[in-house]
């Protein structure tokens, strides 16, 4: 028997030696794995002629699994704030290490020979990719310069509009007339200083007189309802005891009990227990405090009868059958008559 070997594609151990790679299952798993890798390689080949340069984002740190080298490879090539899409995968596919690993993988797994060149990048194609990458970087810098210029123009426009608003606010609203003596620049300044000095001083011209402040004046719209003080009682403003500190007569004695009694607490506790029981249970509405005779029996079933339950069940069925028989006999008599 051949020694045990592990197949990474089929993920199982086999004992048939080299014959496992020719099996139908191994070839099917090999084809599926190569198809998954081929989709990423074809997307990277499209970037050889036209390299795409974008601003760096954390999503550009993604890696892909190289089936031939059995290792992870960075999909994109990033440097600083810029990222070249599919640059890392193209660099790996063009490396001599990947070529050697691909030849070994094809020989070990007996893959189709014409498929091997699809997973390799020639040095000429990689040189063409470098040239397109340089052009892509130049075009990206030009676009960035244009964006910066547009932003600078917008900033200048906003700053200019802000200065115009400030200038319009600071300019005087009325232009003085030079022909009038009272409106000369010197007199205008003196007038402004007088107005400022008078505005800073308190003015007593607009203050109402004492008679106007009298709230009992008949000319005011207010209505006097009289004094609300209770005679002989006083209030907190006159030095009397506040009402919330006055002790009531009914609570003056220290024997007054605060809260419910212990018996009331037990009754409430029993009610809470009964609330948890189903409301439609047998005897839910039974009044236990009512007085009954010794021969009284409840009318809601045979639960207090002597004997076993199956006897009560059979007795109930017998009575129900007899009742139905009597009912049907009466109906027959009615039909016959």
mmCIF file of C-alpha atoms in Angstrom:
data_model
loop_
_atom_site.group_PDB
_atom_site.id
_atom_site.type_symbol
_atom_site.label_atom_id
_atom_site.label_comp_id
_atom_site.label_asym_id
_atom_site.label_seq_id
_atom_site.Cartn_x
_atom_site.Cartn_y
_atom_site.Cartn_z
ATOM 1 C CA UNK A 1 0.000 0.000 0.000
ATOM 2 C CA UNK A 2 1.216 3.502 -0.893
ATOM 3 C CA UNK A 3 1.917 5.921 1.952
ATOM 4 C CA UNK A 4 -0.822 8.332 2.962
ATOM 5 C CA UNK A 5 -0.799 11.691 1.180
ATOM 6 C CA UNK A 6 -2.846 14.830 1.657
ATOM 7 C CA UNK A 7 -4.547 16.577 -1.279
ATOM 8 C CA UNK A 8 -5.118 20.309 -0.543
ATOM 9 C CA UNK A 9 -7.653 20.670 -3.362
ATOM 10 C CA UNK A 10 -9.865 17.725 -2.397
ATOM 11 C CA UNK A 11 -9.113 18.232 1.323
ATOM 12 C CA UNK A 12 -8.759 14.541 2.019
ATOM 13 C CA UNK A 13 -6.114 11.873 2.562
ATOM 14 C CA UNK A 14 -5.610 9.212 -0.120
ATOM 15 C CA UNK A 15 -3.553 5.997 -0.311
ATOM 16 C CA UNK A 16 -3.495 5.422 -4.070
ATOM 17 C CA UNK A 17 -0.251 7.270 -4.761
ATOM 18 C CA UNK A 18 -0.041 9.356 -7.930
ATOM 19 C CA UNK A 19 -3.248 7.866 -9.277
ATOM 20 C CA UNK A 20 -5.337 10.333 -7.240
ATOM 21 C CA UNK A 21 -4.521 13.291 -9.508
ATOM 22 C CA UNK A 22 -6.119 11.451 -12.458
ATOM 23 C CA UNK A 23 -9.366 10.811 -10.595
ATOM 24 C CA UNK A 24 -12.561 12.528 -11.701
ATOM 25 C CA UNK A 25 -13.112 14.239 -8.340
ATOM 26 C CA UNK A 26 -9.616 15.747 -8.257
ATOM 27 C CA UNK A 27 -9.904 17.081 -11.807
ATOM 28 C CA UNK A 28 -13.299 18.595 -11.003
ATOM 29 C CA UNK A 29 -11.956 20.356 -7.889
ATOM 30 C CA UNK A 30 -8.912 21.541 -9.854
ATOM 31 C CA UNK A 31 -11.074 23.057 -12.601
ATOM 32 C CA UNK A 32 -13.300 24.882 -10.089
ATOM 33 C CA UNK A 33 -10.302 26.362 -8.242
ATOM 34 C CA UNK A 34 -8.624 27.505 -11.477
ATOM 35 C CA UNK A 35 -11.852 29.130 -12.679
ATOM 36 C CA UNK A 36 -12.083 31.187 -9.487
ATOM 37 C CA UNK A 37 -8.511 32.396 -9.895
ATOM 38 C CA UNK A 38 -8.948 33.015 -13.619
ATOM 39 C CA UNK A 39 -11.673 35.623 -12.994
ATOM 40 C CA UNK A 40 -9.264 37.755 -10.958
ATOM 41 C CA UNK A 41 -6.410 37.281 -13.439
ATOM 42 C CA UNK A 42 -8.581 38.387 -16.381
ATOM 43 C CA UNK A 43 -9.700 41.502 -14.449
ATOM 44 C CA UNK A 44 -6.028 42.292 -13.800
ATOM 45 C CA UNK A 45 -5.115 41.804 -17.487
ATOM 46 C CA UNK A 46 -7.573 44.538 -18.479
ATOM 47 C CA UNK A 47 -5.544 47.010 -16.412
ATOM 48 C CA UNK A 48 -2.342 46.398 -18.423
ATOM 49 C CA UNK A 49 -3.214 48.905 -21.150
ATOM 50 C CA UNK A 50 -5.137 51.391 -19.017
ATOM 51 C CA UNK A 51 -3.988 51.500 -15.406
ATOM 52 C CA UNK A 52 -6.472 53.016 -12.969
ATOM 53 C CA UNK A 53 -5.193 55.250 -10.158
ATOM 54 C CA UNK A 54 -7.460 56.136 -7.248
ATOM 55 C CA UNK A 55 -7.217 57.679 -3.823
ATOM 56 C CA UNK A 56 -6.336 55.181 -1.106
ATOM 57 C CA UNK A 57 -9.140 53.648 0.942
ATOM 58 C CA UNK A 58 -8.958 50.768 3.455
ATOM 59 C CA UNK A 59 -10.741 48.473 0.972
ATOM 60 C CA UNK A 60 -7.604 48.491 -1.207
ATOM 61 C CA UNK A 61 -5.856 46.273 1.358
ATOM 62 C CA UNK A 62 -7.699 43.190 0.107
ATOM 63 C CA UNK A 63 -5.731 40.054 -0.739
ATOM 64 C CA UNK A 64 -6.367 37.149 -3.075
ATOM 65 C CA UNK A 65 -5.219 33.531 -2.838
ATOM 66 C CA UNK A 66 -2.697 32.347 -5.395
ATOM 67 C CA UNK A 67 -3.443 28.675 -6.035
ATOM 68 C CA UNK A 68 -0.080 27.964 -7.663
ATOM 69 C CA UNK A 69 2.088 29.551 -4.933
ATOM 70 C CA UNK A 70 -0.267 28.610 -2.042
ATOM 71 C CA UNK A 71 -0.009 32.087 -0.521
ATOM 72 C CA UNK A 72 -1.951 35.340 -0.231
ATOM 73 C CA UNK A 73 -1.125 38.167 -2.616
ATOM 74 C CA UNK A 74 -2.105 41.826 -2.319
ATOM 75 C CA UNK A 75 -4.555 42.613 -5.062
ATOM 76 C CA UNK A 76 -3.781 46.335 -5.411
ATOM 77 C CA UNK A 77 -0.562 48.345 -5.214
ATOM 78 C CA UNK A 78 -0.709 51.261 -2.736
ATOM 79 C CA UNK A 79 1.828 53.955 -1.936
ATOM 80 C CA UNK A 80 0.969 56.878 0.306
ATOM 81 C CA UNK A 81 -2.446 58.254 -0.612
ATOM 82 C CA UNK A 82 -2.543 56.653 -4.075
ATOM 83 C CA UNK A 83 -3.520 53.152 -5.180
ATOM 84 C CA UNK A 84 -2.985 51.430 -8.520
ATOM 85 C CA UNK A 85 -5.783 48.929 -9.053
ATOM 86 C CA UNK A 86 -4.640 45.321 -9.719
ATOM 87 C CA UNK A 87 -1.027 46.414 -9.505
ATOM 88 C CA UNK A 88 -0.065 43.958 -6.769
ATOM 89 C CA UNK A 89 -1.550 40.942 -8.550
ATOM 90 C CA UNK A 90 0.124 41.830 -11.876
ATOM 91 C CA UNK A 91 3.466 42.243 -10.131
ATOM 92 C CA UNK A 92 3.106 38.797 -8.558
ATOM 93 C CA UNK A 93 2.033 37.098 -11.801
ATOM 94 C CA UNK A 94 5.071 38.545 -13.612
ATOM 95 C CA UNK A 95 7.580 37.415 -10.955
ATOM 96 C CA UNK A 96 9.905 34.434 -11.710
ATOM 97 C CA UNK A 97 8.918 32.782 -8.409
ATOM 98 C CA UNK A 98 5.309 32.588 -9.570
ATOM 99 C CA UNK A 99 6.386 31.100 -12.901
ATOM 100 C CA UNK A 100 8.358 28.344 -11.165
ATOM 101 C CA UNK A 101 5.519 27.606 -8.766
ATOM 102 C CA UNK A 102 3.038 27.476 -11.667
ATOM 103 C CA UNK A 103 5.175 24.928 -13.557
ATOM 104 C CA UNK A 104 5.435 22.756 -10.468
ATOM 105 C CA UNK A 105 1.698 23.026 -9.749
ATOM 106 C CA UNK A 106 0.801 22.018 -13.317
ATOM 107 C CA UNK A 107 3.130 19.011 -13.198
ATOM 108 C CA UNK A 108 1.863 17.817 -9.777
ATOM 109 C CA UNK A 109 -1.875 18.186 -10.497
ATOM 110 C CA UNK A 110 -1.812 17.249 -14.228
ATOM 111 C CA UNK A 111 -3.767 20.317 -15.300
ATOM 112 C CA UNK A 112 -4.407 21.230 -18.916
ATOM 113 C CA UNK A 113 -1.248 22.575 -20.535
ATOM 114 C CA UNK A 114 -2.921 25.204 -22.715
ATOM 115 C CA UNK A 115 -4.398 26.831 -19.590
ATOM 116 C CA UNK A 116 -1.045 27.578 -17.955
ATOM 117 C CA UNK A 117 -0.229 30.685 -20.025
ATOM 118 C CA UNK A 118 -3.442 32.351 -18.849
ATOM 119 C CA UNK A 119 -2.052 32.499 -15.298
ATOM 120 C CA UNK A 120 1.301 34.047 -16.294
ATOM 121 C CA UNK A 121 2.251 37.618 -17.232
ATOM 122 C CA UNK A 122 5.132 38.077 -19.647
ATOM 123 C CA UNK A 123 7.830 40.712 -18.980
ATOM 124 C CA UNK A 124 6.674 42.644 -22.062
ATOM 125 C CA UNK A 125 3.119 42.933 -20.716
ATOM 126 C CA UNK A 126 4.401 44.026 -17.323
ATOM 127 C CA UNK A 127 6.578 46.726 -18.936
ATOM 128 C CA UNK A 128 3.522 47.931 -20.863
ATOM 129 C CA UNK A 129 1.627 48.067 -17.559
ATOM 130 C CA UNK A 130 4.367 50.232 -16.015
ATOM 131 C CA UNK A 131 4.088 52.733 -18.870
ATOM 132 C CA UNK A 132 0.310 52.902 -18.536
ATOM 133 C CA UNK A 133 0.727 53.306 -14.773
ATOM 134 C CA UNK A 134 2.930 56.374 -15.308
ATOM 135 C CA UNK A 135 0.328 57.870 -17.641
ATOM 136 C CA UNK A 136 -2.394 57.126 -15.123
ATOM 137 C CA UNK A 137 -0.458 58.877 -12.353
ATOM 138 C CA UNK A 138 0.050 61.956 -14.567
ATOM 139 C CA UNK A 139 -3.630 62.141 -15.485
ATOM 140 C CA UNK A 140 -4.606 61.709 -11.831
ATOM 141 C CA UNK A 141 -2.321 64.572 -10.799
ATOM 142 C CA UNK A 142 -3.833 66.778 -13.508
ATOM 143 C CA UNK A 143 -7.327 66.012 -12.250
ATOM 144 C CA UNK A 144 -6.255 66.765 -8.696
ATOM 145 C CA UNK A 145 -4.777 70.104 -9.807
ATOM 146 C CA UNK A 146 -8.022 71.008 -11.541
ATOM 147 C CA UNK A 147 -10.017 70.129 -8.431
ATOM 148 C CA UNK A 148 -7.686 72.243 -6.276
ATOM 149 C CA UNK A 149 -8.040 75.181 -8.653
ATOM 150 C CA UNK A 150 -11.846 74.917 -8.570
ATOM 151 C CA UNK A 151 -11.825 74.797 -4.776
ATOM 152 C CA UNK A 152 -9.514 77.814 -4.628
ATOM 153 C CA UNK A 153 -11.827 79.755 -6.966
ATOM 154 C CA UNK A 154 -14.811 78.914 -4.776
ATOM 155 C CA UNK A 155 -12.929 80.016 -1.653
ATOM 156 C CA UNK A 156 -11.971 83.327 -3.280
ATOM 157 C CA UNK A 157 -15.560 83.901 -4.362
ATOM 158 C CA UNK A 158 -16.882 83.247 -0.876
ATOM 159 C CA UNK A 159 -14.253 85.527 0.660
ATOM 160 C CA UNK A 160 -15.074 88.306 -1.804
ATOM 161 C CA UNK A 161 -18.804 88.074 -1.039
ATOM 162 C CA UNK A 162 -18.056 88.148 2.700
ATOM 163 C CA UNK A 163 -15.949 91.292 2.338
ATOM 164 C CA UNK A 164 -18.734 92.944 0.312
ATOM 165 C CA UNK A 165 -21.244 92.227 3.081
ATOM 166 C CA UNK A 166 -18.912 93.603 5.766
ATOM 167 C CA UNK A 167 -18.204 96.734 3.693
ATOM 168 C CA UNK A 168 -21.930 97.363 3.124
ATOM 169 C CA UNK A 169 -22.600 97.101 6.869
ATOM 170 C CA UNK A 170 -19.756 99.442 7.900
ATOM 171 C CA UNK A 171 -20.631 102.188 5.375
ATOM 172 C CA UNK A 172 -23.069 104.964 6.644
ATOM 173 C CA UNK A 173 -26.627 104.694 5.434
ATOM 174 C CA UNK A 174 -27.130 108.473 4.672
ATOM 175 C CA UNK A 175 -24.507 110.552 2.780
ATOM 176 C CA UNK A 176 -24.069 114.031 4.398
ATOM 177 C CA UNK A 177 -24.821 117.149 2.281
ATOM 178 C CA UNK A 178 -21.739 119.479 2.149
ATOM 179 C CA UNK A 179 -23.882 122.594 1.355
ATOM 180 C CA UNK A 180 -25.720 122.564 4.689
ATOM 181 C CA UNK A 181 -23.725 123.864 7.643
ATOM 182 C CA UNK A 182 -25.445 121.631 10.139
ATOM 183 C CA UNK A 183 -24.532 118.546 8.116
ATOM 184 C CA UNK A 184 -20.802 119.292 7.842
ATOM 185 C CA UNK A 185 -18.416 116.513 8.801
ATOM 186 C CA UNK A 186 -17.374 118.300 12.027
ATOM 187 C CA UNK A 187 -20.917 119.012 13.123
ATOM 188 C CA UNK A 188 -21.983 115.476 12.144
ATOM 189 C CA UNK A 189 -19.305 114.035 14.405
ATOM 190 C CA UNK A 190 -20.303 116.411 17.214
ATOM 191 C CA UNK A 191 -23.912 115.450 16.858
ATOM 192 C CA UNK A 192 -23.007 111.748 16.971
ATOM 193 C CA UNK A 193 -20.935 112.290 20.125
ATOM 194 C CA UNK A 194 -23.819 114.145 21.777
ATOM 195 C CA UNK A 195 -26.251 111.397 20.850
ATOM 196 C CA UNK A 196 -23.883 108.744 22.201
ATOM 197 C CA UNK A 197 -23.360 110.653 25.468
ATOM 198 C CA UNK A 198 -27.074 111.168 25.960
ATOM 199 C CA UNK A 199 -27.810 107.504 25.180
ATOM 200 C CA UNK A 200 -25.366 106.373 27.851
ATOM 201 C CA UNK A 201 -26.937 108.526 30.579
ATOM 202 C CA UNK A 202 -30.117 107.255 32.274
ATOM 203 C CA UNK A 203 -33.224 109.005 31.067
ATOM 204 C CA UNK A 204 -36.024 109.802 33.468
ATOM 205 C CA UNK A 205 -38.368 111.227 30.868
ATOM 206 C CA UNK A 206 -40.089 107.940 30.066
ATOM 207 C CA UNK A 207 -40.486 106.786 33.675
ATOM 208 C CA UNK A 208 -44.107 106.873 34.914
ATOM 209 C CA UNK A 209 -45.035 109.003 37.878
ATOM 210 C CA UNK A 210 -46.043 107.734 41.288
ATOM 211 C CA UNK A 211 -49.727 108.235 40.538
ATOM 212 C CA UNK A 212 -49.419 106.173 37.356
ATOM 213 C CA UNK A 213 -47.778 103.343 39.285
ATOM 214 C CA UNK A 214 -50.599 103.220 41.811
ATOM 215 C CA UNK A 215 -52.348 99.896 41.115
ATOM 216 C CA UNK A 216 -55.519 101.088 42.799
ATOM 217 C CA UNK A 217 -55.996 103.912 40.280
ATOM 218 C CA UNK A 218 -59.377 103.748 38.575
ATOM 219 C CA UNK A 219 -57.804 104.598 35.222
ATOM 220 C CA UNK A 220 -55.861 101.310 35.162
ATOM 221 C CA UNK A 221 -57.438 98.163 33.651
ATOM 222 C CA UNK A 222 -56.618 96.164 36.822
ATOM 223 C CA UNK A 223 -59.436 95.268 39.242
ATOM 224 C CA UNK A 224 -58.945 95.320 43.002
ATOM 225 C CA UNK A 225 -60.531 92.263 44.638
ATOM 226 C CA UNK A 226 -59.687 93.180 48.217
ATOM 227 C CA UNK A 227 -57.226 91.767 50.683
ATOM 228 C CA UNK A 228 -57.071 87.985 50.736
ATOM 229 C CA UNK A 229 -55.536 87.629 54.220
ATOM 230 C CA UNK A 230 -57.636 85.679 56.698
ATOM 231 C CA UNK A 231 -58.290 87.592 59.884
ATOM 232 C CA UNK A 232 -56.287 86.351 62.831
ATOM 233 C CA UNK A 233 -54.372 83.700 60.847
ATOM 234 C CA UNK A 234 -51.596 85.491 59.022
ATOM 235 C CA UNK A 235 -49.279 84.062 56.381
ATOM 236 C CA UNK A 236 -45.610 83.244 55.915
ATOM 237 C CA UNK A 237 -44.850 86.849 54.943
ATOM 238 C CA UNK A 238 -46.145 88.118 58.287
ATOM 239 C CA UNK A 239 -44.128 85.555 60.275
ATOM 240 C CA UNK A 240 -46.838 82.903 60.771
ATOM 241 C CA UNK A 241 -46.141 79.136 60.700
ATOM 242 C CA UNK A 242 -46.299 77.687 57.167
ATOM 243 C CA UNK A 243 -49.321 75.461 56.523
ATOM 244 C CA UNK A 244 -47.173 72.429 55.706
ATOM 245 C CA UNK A 245 -45.649 72.592 59.211
ATOM 246 C CA UNK A 246 -48.955 72.915 61.061
ATOM 247 C CA UNK A 247 -49.927 69.657 62.781
ATOM 248 C CA UNK A 248 -53.473 68.518 62.072
ATOM 249 C CA UNK A 249 -55.794 67.587 64.898
ATOM 250 C CA UNK A 250 -56.593 64.142 63.543
ATOM 251 C CA UNK A 251 -52.884 63.270 63.393
ATOM 252 C CA UNK A 252 -51.965 64.930 66.682
ATOM 253 C CA UNK A 253 -52.284 61.664 68.594
ATOM 254 C CA UNK A 254 -49.333 59.301 68.225
ATOM 255 C CA UNK A 255 -51.550 56.176 67.985
ATOM 256 C CA UNK A 256 -52.485 56.817 64.387
ATOM 257 C CA UNK A 257 -51.280 53.915 62.224
ATOM 258 C CA UNK A 258 -49.563 54.747 58.971
ATOM 259 C CA UNK A 259 -50.379 52.530 56.011
ATOM 260 C CA UNK A 260 -52.590 49.419 55.758
ATOM 261 C CA UNK A 261 -52.920 46.949 58.604
ATOM 262 C CA UNK A 262 -51.411 43.480 58.599
ATOM 263 C CA UNK A 263 -54.794 41.844 57.914
ATOM 264 C CA UNK A 264 -55.384 44.065 54.895
ATOM 265 C CA UNK A 265 -51.920 43.210 53.640
ATOM 266 C CA UNK A 266 -52.661 39.470 53.855
ATOM 267 C CA UNK A 267 -55.967 39.927 52.002
ATOM 268 C CA UNK A 268 -54.285 41.880 49.218
ATOM 269 C CA UNK A 269 -51.549 39.247 48.973
ATOM 270 C CA UNK A 270 -54.185 36.527 48.597
ATOM 271 C CA UNK A 271 -55.910 38.531 45.850
ATOM 272 C CA UNK A 272 -52.645 38.853 43.955
ATOM 273 C CA UNK A 273 -52.182 35.074 44.100
ATOM 274 C CA UNK A 274 -55.699 34.501 42.760
ATOM 275 C CA UNK A 275 -55.079 36.869 39.847
ATOM 276 C CA UNK A 276 -52.332 34.566 38.549
ATOM 277 C CA UNK A 277 -54.758 31.632 38.302
ATOM 278 C CA UNK A 278 -56.894 31.119 35.166
ATOM 279 C CA UNK A 279 -60.167 33.060 35.407
ATOM 280 C CA UNK A 280 -62.238 30.195 33.918
ATOM 281 C CA UNK A 281 -61.176 27.592 36.462
ATOM 282 C CA UNK A 282 -63.741 25.485 38.346
ATOM 283 C CA UNK A 283 -65.055 27.327 41.388
ATOM 284 C CA UNK A 284 -63.542 30.695 40.489
ATOM 285 C CA UNK A 285 -66.744 32.559 41.312
ATOM 286 C CA UNK A 286 -67.535 30.504 44.423
ATOM 287 C CA UNK A 287 -68.149 32.581 47.508
ATOM 288 C CA UNK A 288 -66.345 30.872 50.381
ATOM 289 C CA UNK A 289 -67.838 33.235 52.945
ATOM 290 C CA UNK A 290 -71.439 32.162 52.244
ATOM 291 C CA UNK A 291 -73.209 29.913 54.746
ATOM 292 C CA UNK A 292 -74.270 26.491 53.414
ATOM 293 C CA UNK A 293 -75.814 23.382 54.881
ATOM 294 C CA UNK A 294 -73.942 20.169 55.521
ATOM 295 C CA UNK A 295 -75.662 18.390 52.595
ATOM 296 C CA UNK A 296 -74.792 21.022 50.032
ATOM 297 C CA UNK A 297 -72.727 19.929 47.052
ATOM 298 C CA UNK A 298 -71.333 22.067 44.238
ATOM 299 C CA UNK A 299 -73.116 21.987 40.905
ATOM 300 C CA UNK A 300 -70.045 22.156 38.683
ATOM 301 C CA UNK A 301 -69.082 18.472 38.440
ATOM 302 C CA UNK A 302 -68.513 15.187 40.217
ATOM 303 C CA UNK A 303 -65.139 16.109 41.674
ATOM 304 C CA UNK A 304 -66.353 15.323 45.218
ATOM 305 C CA UNK A 305 -67.933 11.959 44.412
ATOM 306 C CA UNK A 306 -66.562 8.813 45.957
ATOM 307 C CA UNK A 307 -64.692 6.382 43.784
ATOM 308 C CA UNK A 308 -62.175 6.654 40.955
ATOM 309 C CA UNK A 309 -62.291 9.066 38.054
ATOM 310 C CA UNK A 310 -62.878 6.408 35.423
ATOM 311 C CA UNK A 311 -66.045 5.430 37.238
ATOM 312 C CA UNK A 312 -67.330 9.003 37.055
ATOM 313 C CA UNK A 313 -66.375 9.142 33.370
ATOM 314 C CA UNK A 314 -68.270 5.947 32.569
ATOM 315 C CA UNK A 315 -71.217 7.131 34.576
ATOM 316 C CA UNK A 316 -71.280 10.434 32.692
ATOM 317 C CA UNK A 317 -71.124 8.633 29.325
ATOM 318 C CA UNK A 318 -73.968 6.301 30.359
ATOM 319 C CA UNK A 319 -76.149 9.215 31.402
ATOM 320 C CA UNK A 320 -75.382 11.125 28.210
ATOM 321 C CA UNK A 321 -76.289 8.093 26.070
ATOM 322 C CA UNK A 322 -79.541 7.621 27.959
ATOM 323 C CA UNK A 323 -80.363 11.309 27.559
ATOM 324 C CA UNK A 324 -79.724 11.159 23.811
ATOM 325 C CA UNK A 325 -81.833 8.026 23.507
ATOM 326 C CA UNK A 326 -84.741 9.671 25.253
ATOM 327 C CA UNK A 327 -84.419 12.726 23.057
ATOM 328 C CA UNK A 328 -84.448 10.695 19.865
ATOM 329 C CA UNK A 329 -87.451 8.639 21.110
ATOM 330 C CA UNK A 330 -89.427 11.828 21.720
ATOM 331 C CA UNK A 331 -88.593 13.100 18.225
ATOM 332 C CA UNK A 332 -89.831 9.840 16.681
ATOM 333 C CA UNK A 333 -93.134 10.123 18.556
ATOM 334 C CA UNK A 334 -93.573 13.667 17.297
ATOM 335 C CA UNK A 335 -92.943 12.560 13.701
ATOM 336 C CA UNK A 336 -95.337 9.623 13.946
ATOM 337 C CA UNK A 337 -98.109 11.732 15.427
#
